[in-house]
Amino acid sequence: MNKRNKEKYVVTCAWPYVNTIPHLGTFLHLLSGDIITRYLKIKGDEAIYVSGSDTHGTPVIVAAEKEGIPPKDLAFKYHNIILRLLKEWNIDFTNYTHTHNEVHIEFVQEFYKKVHENGYFTLQESKQFFCDHCNRFLPDRFVEGTCPHCHHQGARGDQCVNPECGKILKPIELINPYCATCKNPPVLKKTEHWYFDLPKFEKQLKDFIVSTPHIPANAKPKMLDMINEGLVARPFTRDLKWGIPAGPIFGEKFKDKVLYVWTEAVLGYLSAVKEWAIKENKPELFEYFWKDKNTKTVFCIGKDNNIFHIILFPALLMAVNDGYPLPYAVSTTQFIMFREKAFSKSQGIGLWADEATAILPAPYWRYYLIYTRPELKDSNFEWSEFTKIVNSNLNDTIGNFIHRTISFITRSFDGKIPVRCKLTPDEKKLLHDVEESTQDYIKAMDNFKLKDAATIVSDIARKGNQYLSSAQPWHTIKENKEAAGTTLNICAKITEILAILLWPIIPEVSEKVWKALGFQEGILEKGILSIDIKNTLEGQKIQAIKPLFHKIKEDELIKSLNDFRKSKQKQSKQKEEKKMVESKQEESGNKIDYKTFQKVELKVATIIEAESIENSKKLIKLQVDLGTEKRQIIAGIKQYYKPEELVGRQIIVVTNLKPAKLMGHESNGMLLAADIDGEPILLKPDKDVPNGTPIR
């Protein structure tokens, strides 16, 4: 296959809310982006993959209130779980971050300042639901009621949860609304919010949608119909405390409002690249990827997010007018249903990402989810179908063919790929068909048809299996070792091709096969475009391989799932009981004893150097003298102290904290400060004392 010019890609996926553990439908987007990125890399392109946890918004606040913890604690609890799951699923991000980080917050505020300066925001007064009992406005999911379109009870204030409806809603459209927290009926109150003037971009958006080939055929007409019906201004601010403050964009009057969560989450596609570039100490990489008109951006999302990525996000890029390329491809999936029902954690309907890998290794799930990827219509998960696909495709076809091929060569040809001799017409046709199928795979992947690509891989393995079974080298080797050798040479070639084509989908399995085939160069270095059907591989030393997969049974899987859930419920119950005990101890005035306090080491130190940390609004890097040693401490005091004012000051330092990294800089300790409405006031001794003096 011919080499061609390297292209540049930014691949991303919808940012999962961190209000719970993601289910398979949510994880499919993260997996899709990983597979696309791996394919682009094995094709020789330059591709980065970014996303992160959506830590703000009403779903997180509502879930936090139910758990009785602050939104930030809940958000990072689930963010850390997702980080662990990404490793389990072998999903490889260039940068998986979260929206509650300095780089993102600053980037979003600066971006919207420019949009505001460009004249695309208007201030509007409106009536919104207010709960007298909770004493707050009720945006989005804080209000529930009956859907005005399908009359489904329990519709949210932002969208109907009935999968057959799914209409985008405004809270005031709900019938019989009630507060999601206390269940009391709300009242209407006046409030002011900023709106994005979306109608101004109707023509540009229509031109973009019509001219962009990689927008799903089932989404394009719906988006165009929406534009033709007339777009409306979209609200940009919310009466909430948890989120990105709107004050720096719209003024001091709006300091108690935050940005509507979707408006900041979509900008994470840019800020995540910026954050990665800063971590790499190569800030120019941000513009290299996001300010190049030739960069191709790919978005892996669910169908309920089409409007945000095909209309709203492109309009924002147009509004800021800062040279960012518009989306190249939106790879949308429909919903995964569970036995014809929508996923529901509370009702135990569905399957979650942690549950899946608890009962079977990730390759089984990666393959299944892509082989059944719902690209045109909703799919339905059934244990019987899952079992059938794993046993038939993965085990009996792909795994069986590869294992038989390598085992036979190891056993009967001294572990060396035999010579390919004269081919029969059928063998020539087989190799031609495999070569064509490889091209079909590339074409499918280039068009983000991941399901088709997975099907093609299975078909190639099936053809190989059929050929191996019909050629029967275990018989022909007794009379014609040359013919048997040709059979195994062809099968080894097909195995090599399968290893390459499988790498984006199930990389860990692919790499096992690649290693067994004895290649010196890595699979990425080899690449998909170097596949040459005429390269016979003869004489290449290979090594034995264990079976790649095993057959599964439906009843055993369900039992394993139930056991896992029972174990989690038990752990959860134990945590709740421990929490209740601790809560009672606190209520009874339980205090720490002197021994516990003594564990904290406090010492006097003098600041000898202080400098601002680039690209940070809050952080200053301090070098402090502790008498017997000097240390570096990172402090979030930049907004209140100038670096030059700090040199020579004595401070109190906690010296036995574990080291931590902030914005790429190591901090070995923490200075103490009083907190007055968020403003830090540095603590110091009443008079100068020797550095290193302990605080008792």
PDB file of C-alpha atoms in Angstrom, residues 417-601:
ATOM      1  CA  ILE A 417       6.822 -19.534   9.055  1.00  0.00           C
ATOM      2  CA  PRO A 418       7.128 -21.966   6.113  1.00  0.00           C
ATOM      3  CA  VAL A 419       7.771 -21.100   2.477  1.00  0.00           C
ATOM      4  CA  ARG A 420       4.885 -20.031   0.255  1.00  0.00           C
ATOM      5  CA  CYS A 421       5.058 -22.193  -2.865  1.00  0.00           C
ATOM      6  CA  LYS A 422       2.839 -22.294  -5.931  1.00  0.00           C
ATOM      7  CA  LEU A 423      -0.652 -20.989  -5.197  1.00  0.00           C
ATOM      8  CA  THR A 424      -3.867 -22.565  -6.401  1.00  0.00           C
ATOM      9  CA  PRO A 425      -6.512 -20.325  -8.045  1.00  0.00           C
ATOM     10  CA  ASP A 426      -8.570 -20.526  -4.837  1.00  0.00           C
ATOM     11  CA  GLU A 427      -5.594 -19.410  -2.752  1.00  0.00           C
ATOM     12  CA  LYS A 428      -4.907 -16.506  -5.089  1.00  0.00           C
ATOM     13  CA  LYS A 429      -8.558 -15.475  -4.798  1.00  0.00           C
ATOM     14  CA  LEU A 430      -8.423 -15.763  -0.991  1.00  0.00           C
ATOM     15  CA  LEU A 431      -5.402 -13.459  -0.756  1.00  0.00           C
ATOM     16  CA  HIS A 432      -7.003 -11.031  -3.212  1.00  0.00           C
ATOM     17  CA  ASP A 433     -10.225 -11.016  -1.139  1.00  0.00           C
ATOM     18  CA  VAL A 434      -8.280 -10.399   2.080  1.00  0.00           C
ATOM     19  CA  GLU A 435      -6.414  -7.528   0.419  1.00  0.00           C
ATOM     20  CA  GLU A 436      -9.714  -6.004  -0.746  1.00  0.00           C
ATOM     21  CA  SER A 437     -11.237  -6.481   2.710  1.00  0.00           C
ATOM     22  CA  THR A 438      -8.274  -4.623   4.216  1.00  0.00           C
ATOM     23  CA  GLN A 439      -9.002  -1.712   1.886  1.00  0.00           C
ATOM     24  CA  ASP A 440     -12.684  -1.885   2.880  1.00  0.00           C
ATOM     25  CA  TYR A 441     -11.631  -1.737   6.542  1.00  0.00           C
ATOM     26  CA  ILE A 442      -9.559   1.401   5.866  1.00  0.00           C
ATOM     27  CA  LYS A 443     -12.460   2.977   3.977  1.00  0.00           C
ATOM     28  CA  ALA A 444     -14.884   2.162   6.825  1.00  0.00           C
ATOM     29  CA  MET A 445     -12.554   3.609   9.453  1.00  0.00           C
ATOM     30  CA  ASP A 446     -11.876   6.714   7.343  1.00  0.00           C
ATOM     31  CA  ASN A 447     -15.643   7.291   7.347  1.00  0.00           C
ATOM     32  CA  PHE A 448     -15.967   6.492  11.084  1.00  0.00           C
ATOM     33  CA  LYS A 449     -18.028   3.355  10.399  1.00  0.00           C
ATOM     34  CA  LEU A 450     -16.513   1.435  13.279  1.00  0.00           C
ATOM     35  CA  LYS A 451     -19.192  -1.247  13.266  1.00  0.00           C
ATOM     36  CA  ASP A 452     -18.468  -2.063   9.615  1.00  0.00           C
ATOM     37  CA  ALA A 453     -14.741  -2.222  10.368  1.00  0.00           C
ATOM     38  CA  ALA A 454     -15.291  -4.738  13.195  1.00  0.00           C
ATOM     39  CA  THR A 455     -17.491  -6.848  10.910  1.00  0.00           C
ATOM     40  CA  ILE A 456     -14.798  -6.859   8.207  1.00  0.00           C
ATOM     41  CA  VAL A 457     -12.199  -8.135  10.699  1.00  0.00           C
ATOM     42  CA  SER A 458     -14.502 -11.007  11.675  1.00  0.00           C
ATOM     43  CA  ASP A 459     -15.145 -11.827   8.013  1.00  0.00           C
ATOM     44  CA  ILE A 460     -11.401 -12.004   7.261  1.00  0.00           C
ATOM     45  CA  ALA A 461     -10.898 -14.381  10.202  1.00  0.00           C
ATOM     46  CA  ARG A 462     -13.877 -16.446   9.057  1.00  0.00           C
ATOM     47  CA  LYS A 463     -12.399 -16.796   5.553  1.00  0.00           C
ATOM     48  CA  GLY A 464      -9.084 -17.811   7.088  1.00  0.00           C
ATOM     49  CA  ASN A 465     -10.781 -20.404   9.287  1.00  0.00           C
ATOM     50  CA  GLN A 466     -12.710 -21.856   6.369  1.00  0.00           C
ATOM     51  CA  TYR A 467      -9.556 -22.071   4.266  1.00  0.00           C
ATOM     52  CA  LEU A 468      -7.555 -23.710   7.065  1.00  0.00           C
ATOM     53  CA  SER A 469     -10.304 -26.262   7.686  1.00  0.00           C
ATOM     54  CA  SER A 470     -10.754 -27.113   4.000  1.00  0.00           C
ATOM     55  CA  ALA A 471      -6.991 -27.316   3.280  1.00  0.00           C
ATOM     56  CA  GLN A 472      -6.494 -29.694   6.249  1.00  0.00           C
ATOM     57  CA  PRO A 473      -2.721 -29.223   6.598  1.00  0.00           C
ATOM     58  CA  TRP A 474      -2.693 -31.766   9.453  1.00  0.00           C
ATOM     59  CA  HIS A 475      -3.426 -34.373   6.747  1.00  0.00           C
ATOM     60  CA  THR A 476      -1.516 -32.950   3.766  1.00  0.00           C
ATOM     61  CA  ILE A 477       1.686 -32.573   5.806  1.00  0.00           C
ATOM     62  CA  LYS A 478       1.992 -36.365   5.889  1.00  0.00           C
ATOM     63  CA  GLU A 479       2.246 -36.582   2.085  1.00  0.00           C
ATOM     64  CA  ASN A 480       3.031 -33.049   0.853  1.00  0.00           C
ATOM     65  CA  LYS A 481       4.770 -30.864   3.441  1.00  0.00           C
ATOM     66  CA  GLU A 482       5.330 -28.163   0.811  1.00  0.00           C
ATOM     67  CA  ALA A 483       1.572 -27.760   0.241  1.00  0.00           C
ATOM     68  CA  ALA A 484       0.915 -27.786   3.988  1.00  0.00           C
ATOM     69  CA  GLY A 485       3.620 -25.148   4.377  1.00  0.00           C
ATOM     70  CA  THR A 486       1.951 -22.934   1.776  1.00  0.00           C
ATOM     71  CA  THR A 487      -1.346 -23.248   3.666  1.00  0.00           C
ATOM     72  CA  LEU A 488       0.277 -22.169   6.925  1.00  0.00           C
ATOM     73  CA  ASN A 489       2.198 -19.358   5.210  1.00  0.00           C
ATOM     74  CA  ILE A 490      -1.076 -17.942   3.897  1.00  0.00           C
ATOM     75  CA  CYS A 491      -2.680 -18.329   7.337  1.00  0.00           C
ATOM     76  CA  ALA A 492       0.295 -16.583   8.972  1.00  0.00           C
ATOM     77  CA  LYS A 493      -0.109 -13.693   6.535  1.00  0.00           C
ATOM     78  CA  ILE A 494      -3.805 -13.408   7.369  1.00  0.00           C
ATOM     79  CA  THR A 495      -2.900 -13.544  11.082  1.00  0.00           C
ATOM     80  CA  GLU A 496      -0.466 -10.650  10.610  1.00  0.00           C
ATOM     81  CA  ILE A 497      -3.192  -8.613   8.895  1.00  0.00           C
ATOM     82  CA  LEU A 498      -5.697  -9.465  11.641  1.00  0.00           C
ATOM     83  CA  ALA A 499      -3.229  -8.328  14.316  1.00  0.00           C
ATOM     84  CA  ILE A 500      -2.892  -4.934  12.616  1.00  0.00           C
ATOM     85  CA  LEU A 501      -6.634  -4.483  11.986  1.00  0.00           C
ATOM     86  CA  LEU A 502      -7.502  -5.558  15.527  1.00  0.00           C
ATOM     87  CA  TRP A 503      -5.074  -3.136  17.190  1.00  0.00           C
ATOM     88  CA  PRO A 504      -7.463  -0.155  17.329  1.00  0.00           C
ATOM     89  CA  ILE A 505     -10.283  -2.383  18.646  1.00  0.00           C
ATOM     90  CA  ILE A 506      -8.574  -4.786  21.085  1.00  0.00           C
ATOM     91  CA  PRO A 507      -4.964  -3.568  21.331  1.00  0.00           C
ATOM     92  CA  GLU A 508      -3.801  -5.853  24.141  1.00  0.00           C
ATOM     93  CA  VAL A 509      -4.866  -8.960  22.184  1.00  0.00           C
ATOM     94  CA  SER A 510      -3.366  -7.588  18.984  1.00  0.00           C
ATOM     95  CA  GLU A 511      -0.009  -6.986  20.678  1.00  0.00           C
ATOM     96  CA  LYS A 512       0.091 -10.568  22.028  1.00  0.00           C
ATOM     97  CA  VAL A 513      -0.412 -11.894  18.495  1.00  0.00           C
ATOM     98  CA  TRP A 514       2.152  -9.467  17.064  1.00  0.00           C
ATOM     99  CA  LYS A 515       4.746 -10.575  19.596  1.00  0.00           C
ATOM    100  CA  ALA A 516       4.003 -14.246  18.886  1.00  0.00           C
ATOM    101  CA  LEU A 517       4.545 -13.636  15.161  1.00  0.00           C
ATOM    102  CA  GLY A 518       8.084 -12.518  15.942  1.00  0.00           C
ATOM    103  CA  PHE A 519       8.127  -9.005  14.503  1.00  0.00           C
ATOM    104  CA  GLN A 520      11.060  -6.885  15.660  1.00  0.00           C
ATOM    105  CA  GLU A 521       9.408  -3.530  14.960  1.00  0.00           C
ATOM    106  CA  GLY A 522       6.329  -2.444  16.907  1.00  0.00           C
ATOM    107  CA  ILE A 523       2.885  -2.696  15.407  1.00  0.00           C
ATOM    108  CA  LEU A 524       2.588   1.108  15.292  1.00  0.00           C
ATOM    109  CA  GLU A 525       5.909   1.426  13.494  1.00  0.00           C
ATOM    110  CA  LYS A 526       4.781  -1.181  10.953  1.00  0.00           C
ATOM    111  CA  GLY A 527       1.436   0.530  10.390  1.00  0.00           C
ATOM    112  CA  ILE A 528      -1.602  -0.405   8.383  1.00  0.00           C
ATOM    113  CA  LEU A 529      -0.398   1.146   5.125  1.00  0.00           C
ATOM    114  CA  SER A 530       2.623  -1.157   5.009  1.00  0.00           C
ATOM    115  CA  ILE A 531       0.491  -4.300   4.663  1.00  0.00           C
ATOM    116  CA  ASP A 532       1.785  -6.196   1.642  1.00  0.00           C
ATOM    117  CA  ILE A 533       0.020  -9.419   0.692  1.00  0.00           C
ATOM    118  CA  LYS A 534       3.061 -10.438  -1.372  1.00  0.00           C
ATOM    119  CA  ASN A 535       5.422 -10.264   1.613  1.00  0.00           C
ATOM    120  CA  THR A 536       5.465 -13.955   2.523  1.00  0.00           C
ATOM    121  CA  LEU A 537       7.159 -13.695   5.979  1.00  0.00           C
ATOM    122  CA  GLU A 538       8.828 -17.046   5.262  1.00  0.00           C
ATOM    123  CA  GLY A 539      11.487 -18.102   7.744  1.00  0.00           C
ATOM    124  CA  GLN A 540      10.280 -15.687  10.434  1.00  0.00           C
ATOM    125  CA  LYS A 541      10.667 -17.202  13.904  1.00  0.00           C
ATOM    126  CA  ILE A 542       7.445 -17.292  15.922  1.00  0.00           C
ATOM    127  CA  GLN A 543       6.539 -18.415  19.429  1.00  0.00           C
ATOM    128  CA  ALA A 544       3.654 -20.318  20.951  1.00  0.00           C
ATOM    129  CA  ILE A 545       0.605 -18.451  22.157  1.00  0.00           C
ATOM    130  CA  LYS A 546      -2.109 -19.350  24.651  1.00  0.00           C
ATOM    131  CA  PRO A 547      -5.776 -19.257  23.571  1.00  0.00           C
ATOM    132  CA  LEU A 548      -6.791 -15.608  23.228  1.00  0.00           C
ATOM    133  CA  PHE A 549     -10.379 -16.006  24.464  1.00  0.00           C
ATOM    134  CA  HIS A 550     -12.615 -18.535  26.155  1.00  0.00           C
ATOM    135  CA  LYS A 551     -16.251 -19.482  25.764  1.00  0.00           C
ATOM    136  CA  ILE A 552     -18.710 -17.871  28.145  1.00  0.00           C
ATOM    137  CA  LYS A 553     -22.070 -18.938  29.580  1.00  0.00           C
ATOM    138  CA  GLU A 554     -24.986 -16.585  30.093  1.00  0.00           C
ATOM    139  CA  ASP A 555     -26.019 -17.948  33.502  1.00  0.00           C
ATOM    140  CA  GLU A 556     -22.449 -17.713  34.837  1.00  0.00           C
ATOM    141  CA  LEU A 557     -22.138 -14.090  33.692  1.00  0.00           C
ATOM    142  CA  ILE A 558     -25.402 -13.105  35.364  1.00  0.00           C
ATOM    143  CA  LYS A 559     -24.345 -14.860  38.577  1.00  0.00           C
ATOM    144  CA  SER A 560     -20.978 -13.029  38.529  1.00  0.00           C
ATOM    145  CA  LEU A 561     -22.784  -9.729  37.995  1.00  0.00           C
ATOM    146  CA  ASN A 562     -25.183 -10.352  40.886  1.00  0.00           C
ATOM    147  CA  ASP A 563     -22.291 -11.364  43.168  1.00  0.00           C
ATOM    148  CA  PHE A 564     -20.421  -8.173  42.247  1.00  0.00           C
ATOM    149  CA  ARG A 565     -23.487  -6.034  42.940  1.00  0.00           C
ATOM    150  CA  LYS A 566     -24.099  -7.713  46.290  1.00  0.00           C
ATOM    151  CA  SER A 567     -20.472  -7.108  47.243  1.00  0.00           C
ATOM    152  CA  LYS A 568     -20.755  -3.420  46.308  1.00  0.00           C
ATOM    153  CA  GLN A 569     -24.003  -3.062  48.240  1.00  0.00           C
ATOM    154  CA  LYS A 570     -22.355  -4.617  51.283  1.00  0.00           C
ATOM    155  CA  GLN A 571     -19.388  -2.243  51.026  1.00  0.00           C
ATOM    156  CA  SER A 572     -21.739   0.701  50.565  1.00  0.00           C
ATOM    157  CA  LYS A 573     -23.751  -0.319  53.623  1.00  0.00           C
ATOM    158  CA  GLN A 574     -20.576  -0.615  55.707  1.00  0.00           C
ATOM    159  CA  LYS A 575     -19.469   2.856  54.602  1.00  0.00           C
ATOM    160  CA  GLU A 576     -22.875   4.295  55.521  1.00  0.00           C
ATOM    161  CA  GLU A 577     -22.748   2.682  58.956  1.00  0.00           C
ATOM    162  CA  LYS A 578     -19.229   4.016  59.521  1.00  0.00           C
ATOM    163  CA  LYS A 579     -20.395   7.453  58.402  1.00  0.00           C
ATOM    164  CA  MET A 580     -23.299   7.375  60.854  1.00  0.00           C
ATOM    165  CA  VAL A 581     -20.983   6.422  63.714  1.00  0.00           C
ATOM    166  CA  GLU A 582     -18.568   9.228  62.823  1.00  0.00           C
ATOM    167  CA  SER A 583     -21.471  11.658  62.518  1.00  0.00           C
ATOM    168  CA  LYS A 584     -22.750  10.721  65.973  1.00  0.00           C
ATOM    169  CA  GLN A 585     -19.265  11.146  67.402  1.00  0.00           C
ATOM    170  CA  GLU A 586     -19.069  14.630  65.913  1.00  0.00           C
ATOM    171  CA  GLU A 587     -22.502  15.515  67.274  1.00  0.00           C
ATOM    172  CA  SER A 588     -21.423  14.399  70.741  1.00  0.00           C
ATOM    173  CA  GLY A 589     -18.581  16.890  70.640  1.00  0.00           C
ATOM    174  CA  ASN A 590     -15.833  14.357  69.910  1.00  0.00           C
ATOM    175  CA  LYS A 591     -12.490  16.161  69.514  1.00  0.00           C
ATOM    176  CA  ILE A 592      -9.043  15.031  68.456  1.00  0.00           C
ATOM    177  CA  ASP A 593      -6.610  14.232  71.247  1.00  0.00           C
ATOM    178  CA  TYR A 594      -3.177  15.833  71.725  1.00  0.00           C
ATOM    179  CA  LYS A 595      -1.380  12.808  70.217  1.00  0.00           C
ATOM    180  CA  THR A 596      -3.326  13.234  66.996  1.00  0.00           C
ATOM    181  CA  PHE A 597      -2.455  16.937  66.881  1.00  0.00           C
ATOM    182  CA  GLN A 598       1.231  16.134  67.456  1.00  0.00           C
ATOM    183  CA  LYS A 599       1.321  14.204  64.169  1.00  0.00           C
ATOM    184  CA  VAL A 600       1.195  17.528  62.305  1.00  0.00           C
ATOM    185  CA  GLU A 601       4.675  19.072  62.056  1.00  0.00           C
TER     186      GLU A 601
END
